[in-house]
Amino acid sequence: MSEAEKPLRYAADWIARKKQSRRIVVVTAYDAAFARLVARSRVDAILVGDSLSMVVQGHRSTIPVTLDEMIYHAQMVRRGAPDAFVIGDLSFGSFQKNMDQAIESAIRMVKEGGVNAVKMEGAEAHVLDAIRHLTAAGVPVMGHTGLKPQTVMTTGGYRVQGRSETEKKLEDEARALCQAGCFAMIFELVVSAVATRLSKDLPVPVIGIGSGAGTDGQVLVLHDLLGIDDSFQARHVKRYVDLAGLVTGALNEFGDEVRRGDFPGDEHSFS
């Protein structure tokens, strides 16, 4: 196997991919069944994102999910994809209090969740301090800037970032995350031109979501790209299959066969 074909195993592999100008593909997963399917695909890494608060738990934001729940889902993903590079999101409330809390939460995610790296939103002073401490201790940290769903209550909702009034703040945060030691970072809903420029300038991979094609890779919520929730519409999402329609059709066919007495047939019965 050539160097270019090797799977991601360590944080350093991400930076090597950037140097090779090879884009990185990331999707979310929240359980063993989907993680197993992702592991069989050409996707490079799995993010156990706090988006599970909305996608799996049915909440209206990412705020309610707890660290214990994130660890629980990370454990499922690890069992389904034992060899994958898995990143565990630190949930709202698990690292905002102070640096000590952030470090403790990250270590729990790694030890109990079995992840290869953790992800933290924002670039506040204590977050940067925690990133420095964790990376020095051997815990890889992925940053997250641009739109930060955990803070939408104070930033005015889900707005595109990087326009004139937010471009400097975005750039300052991205550079601070690099200096603190992040091996990669997510840009969420960032103006394409800004995301492209910073991706070229920054030494670590920038993984975009809703941030144009000029980043070093892309991440999407698995349920969005599979079309599991056909009521969800977002400009940055491409639906690659209508899984909601396929599942509904299969369930209806099962129900019809049961009502007609066609299922179970002899081939599904025992004598």
Short mmCIF file of C-alpha atoms in Angstrom, two decimals:
data_model
loop_
_atom_site.label_atom_id
_atom_site.label_comp_id
_atom_site.label_asym_id
_atom_site.label_seq_id
_atom_site.Cartn_x
_atom_site.Cartn_y
_atom_site.Cartn_z
CA MET A 1 0.00 0.00 0.00
CA SER A 2 1.40 3.40 -0.99
CA GLU A 3 1.75 6.27 1.47
CA ALA A 4 -1.10 8.10 -0.28
CA GLU A 5 -3.47 5.15 0.22
CA LYS A 6 -2.87 4.66 3.93
CA PRO A 7 -5.92 5.26 6.15
CA LEU A 8 -5.94 7.93 8.82
CA ARG A 9 -4.57 6.46 12.03
CA TYR A 10 -3.00 9.40 13.85
CA ALA A 11 -3.45 13.16 14.01
CA ALA A 12 -0.20 13.60 12.06
CA ASP A 13 -1.78 11.70 9.16
CA TRP A 14 -4.27 14.54 8.71
CA ILE A 15 -1.52 17.09 8.25
CA ALA A 16 0.27 14.73 5.86
CA ARG A 17 -2.91 14.52 3.76
CA LYS A 18 -3.00 18.32 3.54
CA LYS A 19 0.62 18.42 2.39
CA GLN A 20 -0.28 15.86 -0.28
CA SER A 21 -3.27 18.03 -1.35
CA ARG A 22 -5.58 15.08 -0.73
CA ARG A 23 -9.03 16.00 0.55
CA ILE A 24 -10.33 14.37 3.73
CA VAL A 25 -13.86 12.94 3.92
CA VAL A 26 -15.68 12.92 7.26
CA VAL A 27 -19.23 11.95 8.21
CA THR A 28 -21.07 11.74 11.49
CA ALA A 29 -22.25 8.48 13.00
CA TYR A 30 -23.92 7.81 16.31
CA ASP A 31 -24.31 4.03 16.62
CA ALA A 32 -22.62 0.75 15.78
CA ALA A 33 -24.83 -0.15 12.81
CA PHE A 34 -24.14 3.02 10.83
CA ALA A 35 -20.50 3.12 11.98
CA ARG A 36 -20.04 -0.37 10.54
CA LEU A 37 -21.35 0.82 7.16
CA VAL A 38 -19.15 3.92 7.22
CA ALA A 39 -16.12 1.74 8.00
CA ARG A 40 -16.85 -0.28 4.84
CA SER A 41 -16.88 2.88 2.69
CA ARG A 42 -14.19 5.23 1.38
CA VAL A 43 -14.93 7.78 4.11
CA ASP A 44 -11.79 8.71 6.07
CA ALA A 45 -13.08 9.50 9.55
CA ILE A 46 -16.16 9.48 11.77
CA LEU A 47 -17.32 12.39 13.90
CA VAL A 48 -19.56 11.51 16.83
CA GLY A 49 -21.07 14.97 16.72
CA ASP A 50 -23.26 16.72 19.23
CA SER A 51 -25.67 16.98 16.30
CA LEU A 52 -26.98 13.69 17.71
CA SER A 53 -28.96 15.92 20.08
CA MET A 54 -31.12 16.90 17.11
CA VAL A 55 -30.68 13.99 14.70
CA VAL A 56 -31.06 11.10 17.15
CA GLN A 57 -32.61 12.54 20.31
CA GLY A 58 -35.09 14.85 18.57
CA HIS A 59 -34.14 18.09 20.31
CA ARG A 60 -34.31 21.45 18.53
CA SER A 61 -30.66 22.30 19.16
CA THR A 62 -27.36 20.73 20.17
CA ILE A 63 -27.60 22.18 23.68
CA PRO A 64 -29.44 19.39 25.59
CA VAL A 65 -27.13 16.42 24.91
CA THR A 66 -24.85 15.57 27.84
CA LEU A 67 -21.25 14.40 28.00
CA ASP A 68 -22.35 11.03 29.37
CA GLU A 69 -24.63 10.59 26.36
CA MET A 70 -21.86 11.62 23.96
CA ILE A 71 -19.54 9.04 25.51
CA TYR A 72 -22.28 6.39 25.29
CA HIS A 73 -22.68 7.00 21.55
CA ALA A 74 -18.91 7.14 21.01
CA GLN A 75 -18.66 3.69 22.56
CA MET A 76 -21.26 2.38 20.10
CA VAL A 77 -19.41 3.88 17.15
CA ARG A 78 -16.11 2.42 18.30
CA ARG A 79 -17.65 -1.05 18.56
CA GLY A 80 -19.05 -0.73 15.05
CA ALA A 81 -15.86 0.71 13.56
CA PRO A 82 -12.96 -0.60 15.67
CA ASP A 83 -10.26 0.58 13.26
CA ALA A 84 -11.71 3.94 12.17
CA PHE A 85 -10.39 7.37 13.13
CA VAL A 86 -13.16 8.57 15.45
CA ILE A 87 -13.55 12.10 16.80
CA GLY A 88 -15.73 12.72 19.84
CA ASP A 89 -17.51 16.05 20.25
CA LEU A 90 -17.47 17.69 23.67
CA SER A 91 -21.05 18.70 24.40
CA PHE A 92 -22.29 22.08 25.61
CA GLY A 93 -21.65 22.45 29.32
CA SER A 94 -18.83 19.92 29.40
CA PHE A 95 -15.96 22.37 28.80
CA GLN A 96 -17.27 25.94 29.10
CA LYS A 97 -16.81 26.31 32.86
CA ASN A 98 -13.02 26.42 32.98
CA MET A 99 -9.87 24.74 31.71
CA ASP A 100 -9.93 21.99 34.33
CA GLN A 101 -13.45 20.96 33.34
CA ALA A 102 -12.48 20.94 29.66
CA ILE A 103 -9.45 18.74 30.30
CA GLU A 104 -11.42 16.32 32.48
CA SER A 105 -14.19 16.02 29.87
CA ALA A 106 -11.73 15.43 27.04
CA ILE A 107 -9.88 12.74 28.95
CA ARG A 108 -13.17 11.00 29.76
CA MET A 109 -14.14 11.07 26.09
CA VAL A 110 -10.85 9.45 25.10
CA LYS A 111 -10.66 6.88 27.91
CA GLU A 112 -14.34 5.91 28.12
CA GLY A 113 -15.49 6.70 24.59
CA GLY A 114 -12.49 5.16 22.88
CA VAL A 115 -12.07 8.02 20.41
CA ASN A 116 -8.88 9.02 18.61
CA ALA A 117 -9.44 12.74 19.14
CA VAL A 118 -11.86 15.23 20.66
CA LYS A 119 -13.53 18.28 19.12
CA MET A 120 -14.17 21.55 20.93
CA GLU A 121 -16.13 24.56 19.69
CA GLY A 122 -14.79 28.08 20.03
CA ALA A 123 -11.52 29.78 20.84
CA GLU A 124 -12.06 31.39 24.22
CA ALA A 125 -8.98 31.77 26.41
CA HIS A 126 -9.71 28.77 28.63
CA VAL A 127 -10.51 26.62 25.58
CA LEU A 128 -7.16 27.51 24.02
CA ASP A 129 -5.41 26.77 27.32
CA ALA A 130 -7.15 23.39 27.49
CA ILE A 131 -6.11 22.59 23.90
CA ARG A 132 -2.48 23.39 24.74
CA HIS A 133 -2.62 21.20 27.83
CA LEU A 134 -4.35 18.31 26.07
CA THR A 135 -2.08 18.27 23.03
CA ALA A 136 0.97 18.40 25.29
CA ALA A 137 -0.47 15.42 27.16
CA GLY A 138 -1.01 13.49 23.92
CA VAL A 139 -4.73 14.09 23.29
CA PRO A 140 -5.38 15.32 19.71
CA VAL A 141 -7.90 18.16 19.50
CA MET A 142 -9.94 19.28 16.51
CA GLY A 143 -11.09 22.89 16.59
CA HIS A 144 -14.39 24.32 15.37
CA THR A 145 -15.01 27.88 14.25
CA GLY A 146 -17.32 29.78 11.93
CA LEU A 147 -20.88 29.04 12.95
CA LYS A 148 -20.81 27.49 16.41
CA PRO A 149 -24.15 25.78 17.11
CA GLN A 150 -23.52 25.68 20.85
CA THR A 151 -23.59 29.50 21.00
CA VAL A 152 -26.40 30.35 18.57
CA MET A 153 -28.52 31.63 21.46
CA THR A 154 -26.13 34.56 21.89
CA THR A 155 -24.98 35.04 18.29
CA GLY A 156 -28.34 35.47 16.61
CA GLY A 157 -29.06 32.07 15.14
CA TYR A 158 -27.67 30.00 12.30
CA ARG A 159 -25.98 32.71 10.22
CA VAL A 160 -23.26 32.47 7.61
CA GLN A 161 -19.89 33.58 9.03
CA GLY A 162 -16.88 35.31 7.48
CA ARG A 163 -18.63 38.27 5.91
CA SER A 164 -17.07 41.69 6.46
CA GLU A 165 -18.17 42.10 10.08
CA THR A 166 -17.05 38.63 11.19
CA GLU A 167 -14.14 37.85 8.86
CA LYS A 168 -11.37 39.16 11.15
CA LYS A 169 -12.80 37.40 14.21
CA LEU A 170 -13.02 34.15 12.26
CA GLU A 171 -9.44 34.44 11.05
CA ASP A 172 -8.15 35.32 14.52
CA GLU A 173 -9.92 32.30 16.01
CA ALA A 174 -8.61 29.95 13.32
CA ARG A 175 -5.02 31.09 13.79
CA ALA A 176 -5.34 30.89 17.59
CA LEU A 177 -6.61 27.31 17.32
CA CYS A 178 -3.61 26.41 15.15
CA GLN A 179 -1.19 28.01 17.59
CA ALA A 180 -2.83 26.18 20.50
CA GLY A 181 -2.09 22.87 18.81
CA CYS A 182 -5.22 21.71 16.95
CA PHE A 183 -4.41 19.06 14.34
CA ALA A 184 -7.41 20.11 12.23
CA MET A 185 -10.50 22.28 12.46
CA ILE A 186 -14.02 22.52 11.17
CA PHE A 187 -15.28 25.62 9.38
CA GLU A 188 -19.07 25.71 9.54
CA LEU A 189 -21.14 27.96 7.26
CA VAL A 190 -18.20 30.17 6.31
CA VAL A 191 -18.22 32.31 3.16
CA SER A 192 -16.54 30.22 0.46
CA ALA A 193 -13.86 32.75 -0.52
CA VAL A 194 -12.79 33.25 3.09
CA ALA A 195 -12.76 29.51 3.81
CA THR A 196 -10.66 28.89 0.70
CA ARG A 197 -8.16 31.63 1.56
CA LEU A 198 -7.69 30.47 5.13
CA SER A 199 -7.46 26.81 4.10
CA LYS A 200 -4.51 27.74 1.90
CA ASP A 201 -2.86 29.81 4.66
CA LEU A 202 -3.35 27.56 7.69
CA PRO A 203 -0.89 24.71 8.36
CA VAL A 204 -3.57 22.22 9.45
CA PRO A 205 -6.50 20.75 7.49
CA VAL A 206 -9.71 22.75 7.37
CA ILE A 207 -12.77 20.52 7.09
CA GLY A 208 -15.72 22.43 5.73
CA ILE A 209 -19.45 22.12 6.16
CA GLY A 210 -21.37 24.68 4.17
CA SER A 211 -18.08 26.47 3.48
CA GLY A 212 -17.49 25.82 -0.21
CA ALA A 213 -15.24 23.42 -2.10
CA GLY A 214 -11.93 25.13 -1.35
CA THR A 215 -11.32 23.57 2.05
CA ASP A 216 -9.08 20.57 2.74
CA GLY A 217 -12.04 18.25 3.22
CA GLN A 218 -15.75 18.03 3.90
CA VAL A 219 -18.00 16.76 6.67
CA LEU A 220 -21.73 16.09 6.52
CA VAL A 221 -24.26 14.71 8.93
CA LEU A 222 -24.83 11.13 7.81
CA HIS A 223 -28.60 11.32 8.20
CA ASP A 224 -28.68 14.43 6.00
CA LEU A 225 -26.73 12.98 3.07
CA LEU A 226 -28.76 9.76 3.26
CA GLY A 227 -32.08 11.63 3.23
CA ILE A 228 -33.35 10.01 6.41
CA ASP A 229 -35.28 13.13 7.49
CA ASP A 230 -37.06 14.31 4.36
CA SER A 231 -38.44 17.34 6.22
CA PHE A 232 -34.95 18.82 6.71
CA GLN A 233 -33.78 21.17 3.99
CA ALA A 234 -30.47 23.05 4.01
CA ARG A 235 -28.56 24.67 1.17
CA HIS A 236 -25.25 23.09 2.16
CA VAL A 237 -26.60 19.52 2.17
CA LYS A 238 -26.66 17.25 -0.87
CA ARG A 239 -29.00 14.30 -0.49
CA TYR A 240 -27.34 11.27 -2.10
CA VAL A 241 -30.25 8.87 -1.55
CA ASP A 242 -33.87 9.13 -0.41
CA LEU A 243 -33.53 6.70 2.47
CA ALA A 244 -36.70 7.99 4.09
CA GLY A 245 -38.66 6.95 1.02
CA LEU A 246 -36.92 3.58 0.78
CA VAL A 247 -37.52 2.80 4.45
CA THR A 248 -41.15 3.88 4.34
CA GLY A 249 -41.70 1.80 1.20
CA ALA A 250 -40.12 -1.28 2.81
CA LEU A 251 -42.24 -0.88 5.95
CA ASN A 252 -45.41 -0.51 3.90
CA GLU A 253 -44.54 -3.61 1.87
CA PHE A 254 -43.92 -5.57 5.08
CA GLY A 255 -47.24 -4.41 6.49
CA ASP A 256 -49.12 -5.29 3.31
CA GLU A 257 -47.61 -8.78 3.19
CA VAL A 258 -48.52 -9.44 6.83
CA ARG A 259 -52.12 -8.31 6.27
CA ARG A 260 -52.43 -10.51 3.16
CA GLY A 261 -50.90 -13.48 4.95
CA ASP A 262 -47.97 -13.57 2.53
CA PHE A 263 -45.38 -13.19 5.27
CA PRO A 264 -43.92 -15.30 6.68
CA GLY A 265 -43.69 -17.76 3.80
CA ASP A 266 -42.43 -21.31 3.97
CA GLU A 267 -38.87 -20.09 3.39
CA HIS A 268 -39.07 -18.00 6.57
CA SER A 269 -40.70 -20.70 8.72
CA PHE A 270 -39.53 -23.86 10.49
CA SER A 271 -40.93 -27.40 10.49
#
